[in-house]
Tab-separated table of C-alpha atoms in Angstrom:
chain	number	residue	atom	x	y	z
A	1338	MET	CA	136.131	128.719	136.564
A	1339	LYS	CA	133.709	129.099	139.488
A	1340	THR	CA	131.664	131.617	137.515
A	1341	THR	CA	131.436	129.261	134.533
A	1342	PHE	CA	130.328	126.393	136.774
A	1343	PHE	CA	127.693	128.589	138.454
A	1344	LEU	CA	126.234	129.696	135.104
A	1345	LEU	CA	126.187	126.126	133.825
A	1346	ALA	CA	124.466	124.894	136.977
A	1347	THR	CA	121.943	127.734	136.852
A	1348	ALA	CA	121.085	126.925	133.238
A	1349	THR	CA	120.886	123.176	133.817
A	1350	LEU	CA	118.985	123.056	137.109
A	1351	PRO	CA	115.577	124.141	135.711
A	1352	SER	CA	115.779	121.472	133.016
A	1353	LEU	CA	116.514	118.802	135.598
A	1354	LEU	CA	113.754	119.947	137.920
A	1355	THR	CA	111.131	120.043	135.183
A	1356	GLY	CA	111.423	116.292	134.996
A	1357	CYS	CA	109.208	116.323	138.087
A	1358	GLU	CA	106.643	118.624	136.462
A	1359	HIS	CA	104.011	117.144	134.197
A	1360	ARG	CA	100.459	117.659	133.100
A	1361	ILE	CA	97.920	115.661	135.083
A	1362	TRP	CA	95.751	113.650	132.721
A	1363	ASN	CA	92.324	112.295	133.573
A	1364	GLU	CA	92.376	108.811	135.010
A	1365	PRO	CA	90.514	106.103	133.023
A	1366	ILE	CA	86.970	105.424	134.222
A	1367	THR	CA	86.903	102.225	136.261
A	1368	ASP	CA	83.825	102.747	138.445
A	1369	THR	CA	80.981	100.607	137.074
A	1370	ASN	CA	78.520	101.570	139.809
A	1371	ILE	CA	75.532	102.825	137.820
A	1372	THR	CA	74.400	105.217	140.579
A	1373	SER	CA	77.624	107.181	140.184
A	1374	ARG	CA	77.019	107.889	136.494
A	1375	TYR	CA	76.868	111.562	135.610
A	1376	ASP	CA	73.742	111.589	133.469
A	1377	PHE	CA	70.141	112.819	133.467
A	1378	ARG	CA	68.758	109.640	134.986
A	1379	HIS	CA	70.930	109.697	138.087
A	1380	LYS	CA	71.790	113.356	138.656
A	1381	LEU	CA	68.600	115.363	138.186
A	1382	PRO	CA	67.475	116.952	141.479
A	1383	GLN	CA	64.423	115.584	143.265
A	1384	ASN	CA	62.183	118.630	142.928
A	1385	SER	CA	58.733	119.224	141.467
A	1386	ASP	CA	57.833	117.299	138.312
A	1387	ASP	CA	55.452	120.111	137.353
A	1388	VAL	CA	58.246	122.621	136.792
A	1389	PHE	CA	61.325	121.993	134.662
A	1390	VAL	CA	63.856	124.826	134.617
A	1391	ILE	CA	66.966	124.934	132.430
A	1392	LEU	CA	69.529	127.726	132.680
A	1393	ALA	CA	71.904	128.489	129.790
A	1394	PHE	CA	75.013	130.461	130.762
A	1395	SER	CA	76.898	132.023	127.858
A	1396	GLY	CA	80.555	132.900	127.478
A	1397	GLY	CA	82.402	136.171	127.923
A	1398	GLY	CA	85.065	135.719	130.570
A	1399	THR	CA	84.463	137.036	134.076
A	1400	ARG	CA	81.664	139.258	132.769
A	1401	ALA	CA	79.723	136.136	131.804
A	1402	ALA	CA	80.549	134.582	135.170
A	1403	SER	CA	79.261	137.717	136.914
A	1404	PHE	CA	76.059	137.828	134.865
A	1405	SER	CA	75.250	134.175	135.518
A	1406	TYR	CA	76.030	134.670	139.217
A	1407	GLY	CA	73.482	137.507	139.250
A	1408	VAL	CA	70.918	135.169	137.669
A	1409	LEU	CA	71.431	132.662	140.497
A	1410	GLU	CA	71.041	135.435	143.073
A	1411	LYS	CA	67.757	136.574	141.507
A	1412	LEU	CA	66.392	133.019	141.369
A	1413	ARG	CA	67.393	132.535	145.010
A	1414	ASP	CA	65.409	135.640	145.959
A	1415	THR	CA	62.335	134.735	143.860
A	1416	PRO	CA	59.717	132.684	145.753
A	1417	VAL	CA	57.348	130.332	143.944
A	1418	THR	CA	54.476	128.304	145.315
A	1419	ILE	CA	54.200	124.742	144.039
A	1420	ASP	CA	51.651	122.272	145.429
A	1421	GLY	CA	50.882	124.755	148.181
A	1422	VAL	CA	54.496	124.981	149.324
A	1423	GLU	CA	56.581	128.123	148.889
A	1424	ARG	CA	60.119	127.530	147.696
A	1425	ARG	CA	62.915	129.441	146.024
A	1426	LEU	CA	62.776	129.373	142.245
A	1427	LEU	CA	66.467	128.440	142.401
A	1428	ASP	CA	65.515	125.128	144.021
A	1429	GLU	CA	63.455	124.262	140.934
A	1430	VAL	CA	66.400	124.524	138.544
A	1431	ASP	CA	66.938	121.090	137.038
A	1432	VAL	CA	69.730	121.663	134.508
A	1433	ILE	CA	72.428	124.264	133.917
A	1434	THR	CA	74.223	124.214	130.574
A	1435	SER	CA	77.151	126.546	130.075
A	1436	VAL	CA	80.116	127.528	127.962
A	1437	SER	CA	83.335	129.454	128.572
A	1438	GLY	CA	83.023	132.141	131.283
A	1439	GLY	CA	79.572	130.976	132.313
A	1440	SER	CA	81.026	127.569	133.156
A	1441	TYR	CA	82.927	128.954	136.137
A	1442	THR	CA	79.620	129.852	137.788
A	1443	ALA	CA	77.817	126.718	136.640
A	1444	ALA	CA	80.538	124.371	137.848
A	1445	TYR	CA	80.920	126.147	141.180
A	1446	TYR	CA	77.201	126.031	141.886
A	1447	GLY	CA	77.009	122.402	140.779
A	1448	LEU	CA	79.749	121.527	143.258
A	1449	PHE	CA	79.078	123.783	146.234
A	1450	GLY	CA	75.452	124.916	146.013
A	1451	ASP	CA	74.586	127.918	148.171
A	1452	GLU	CA	78.207	128.331	149.230
A	1453	ILE	CA	78.537	130.217	145.968
A	1454	PHE	CA	76.826	133.214	147.550
A	1455	GLN	CA	79.514	133.517	150.205
A	1456	ASN	CA	82.686	132.469	148.410
A	1457	PHE	CA	82.456	132.870	144.639
A	1458	ALA	CA	82.510	136.666	144.416
A	1459	PRO	CA	85.516	137.296	146.706
A	1460	ASN	CA	87.469	134.260	145.484
A	1461	PHE	CA	86.840	134.698	141.770
A	1462	LEU	CA	84.732	137.625	140.571
A	1463	TYR	CA	86.547	140.316	142.569
A	1464	GLU	CA	89.997	138.830	142.060
A	1465	ASN	CA	92.560	140.981	140.242
A	1466	TRP	CA	93.273	138.322	137.642
A	1467	GLN	CA	95.833	140.298	135.675
A	1468	SER	CA	98.007	140.702	138.764
A	1469	ARG	CA	97.349	137.146	139.903
A	1470	LEU	CA	98.323	135.608	136.568
A	1471	ILE	CA	101.514	137.654	136.389
A	1472	LYS	CA	102.518	136.485	139.867
A	1473	LEU	CA	101.560	132.932	138.989
A	1474	GLY	CA	103.638	132.990	135.826
A	1475	LEU	CA	106.720	134.394	137.550
A	1476	ARG	CA	106.954	131.738	140.222
A	1477	PRO	CA	110.087	129.590	139.770
A	1478	LYS	CA	107.995	126.428	139.742
A	1479	SER	CA	105.752	127.890	137.037
A	1480	LEU	CA	108.673	128.964	134.868
A	1481	MET	CA	110.106	125.470	135.079
A	1482	ALA	CA	106.775	123.848	134.314
A	1483	VAL	CA	106.037	125.858	131.163
A	1484	SER	CA	109.475	125.081	129.789
A	1485	ARG	CA	108.205	121.585	129.025
A	1486	SER	CA	106.694	120.896	125.627
A	1487	ASP	CA	103.595	119.226	127.131
A	1488	TYR	CA	102.773	122.005	129.613
A	1489	ASN	CA	101.682	125.577	128.917
A	1490	ARG	CA	100.233	128.687	130.541
A	1491	GLY	CA	96.729	127.289	130.243
A	1492	ASP	CA	97.791	124.340	132.383
A	1493	LEU	CA	99.126	126.747	135.021
A	1494	VAL	CA	95.807	128.581	135.212
A	1495	ALA	CA	93.855	125.309	135.301
A	1496	ASP	CA	96.030	124.018	138.122
A	1497	ASP	CA	95.559	127.242	140.081
A	1498	LEU	CA	91.771	127.140	139.655
A	1499	ASN	CA	91.690	123.452	140.503
A	1500	HIS	CA	93.412	123.974	143.843
A	1501	ASN	CA	92.222	127.423	144.905
A	1502	LEU	CA	88.696	127.735	143.516
A	1503	PHE	CA	87.326	124.251	142.882
A	1504	GLN	CA	89.209	122.545	145.740
A	1505	GLN	CA	90.260	119.608	143.531
A	1506	LYS	CA	86.664	118.433	143.092
A	1507	THR	CA	85.694	116.225	140.154
A	1508	PHE	CA	82.505	115.329	138.319
A	1509	ALA	CA	82.010	112.583	140.904
A	1510	ASP	CA	81.244	115.428	143.335
A	1511	MET	CA	78.717	117.107	141.040
A	1512	GLY	CA	74.995	117.061	141.594
A	1513	ARG	CA	75.057	116.093	145.269
A	1514	ASP	CA	72.504	117.422	147.747
A	1515	GLN	CA	69.889	117.744	145.012
A	1516	LEU	CA	71.780	120.337	142.989
A	1517	PRO	CA	71.104	120.820	139.262
A	1518	TYR	CA	72.622	118.630	136.583
A	1519	VAL	CA	75.402	120.745	135.074
A	1520	ILE	CA	76.535	120.390	131.461
A	1521	LEU	CA	79.810	122.174	130.742
A	1522	ASN	CA	80.435	122.669	127.037
A	1523	ALA	CA	83.688	123.266	125.190
A	1524	SER	CA	84.969	123.030	121.622
A	1525	ASP	CA	86.709	120.047	120.087
A	1526	LEU	CA	89.043	121.916	117.749
A	1527	ASN	CA	90.222	118.736	116.054
A	1528	ASN	CA	86.736	117.799	114.885
A	1529	ALA	CA	85.047	121.226	114.931
A	1530	THR	CA	82.335	119.903	117.227
A	1531	THR	CA	80.954	120.621	120.672
A	1532	PHE	CA	82.507	118.685	123.537
A	1533	SER	CA	80.009	118.344	126.390
A	1534	PHE	CA	81.256	117.044	129.725
A	1535	THR	CA	78.566	114.398	130.165
A	1536	GLN	CA	78.547	110.689	130.891
A	1537	GLN	CA	78.009	109.841	127.249
A	1538	GLN	CA	81.144	111.749	126.311
A	1539	PHE	CA	83.093	110.247	129.232
A	1540	ASP	CA	82.081	106.758	128.163
A	1541	PHE	CA	83.247	107.432	124.620
């Protein structure tokens, strides 16, 4: 009798606990302050008008993230002289557009600027992701979460990246301190179109 009760409780407990687990949806936009809009007019960096630099970071998982990180390093180490003043070419980057793996680098730089050169490689590029994802998936909380119909392994990874890499930042934190305007691109599978994380798309 005790054994039967224990097995029943063990089988039922995860289902009860998953009632507390749910996907976090984006909150509706309520801020009407025009200066907070994430668009070209309000988020382009205040650098030289004579030079307009756009970077396009492609996809390809962590290899793409590594390649685009190397591009930022090279631009950081490349001096240019504009109006008699020597600056880093990286400081003249106005826009970064990215997709898939390249978006990790683009988003991190758009949020944290030069901190990327200290933290991004050890916290993301050099991470043993296969081992990390296995450990993440085997946590009791994770097993309970993915048992729900509205939560999957992708949500687990997103939640992990949100807390441990991007520090729960949002697009409201993008483009501060004269950093480039970052356009992250994804695919809208329902409509077979590009979904760009821009103000125009947010408004829609």
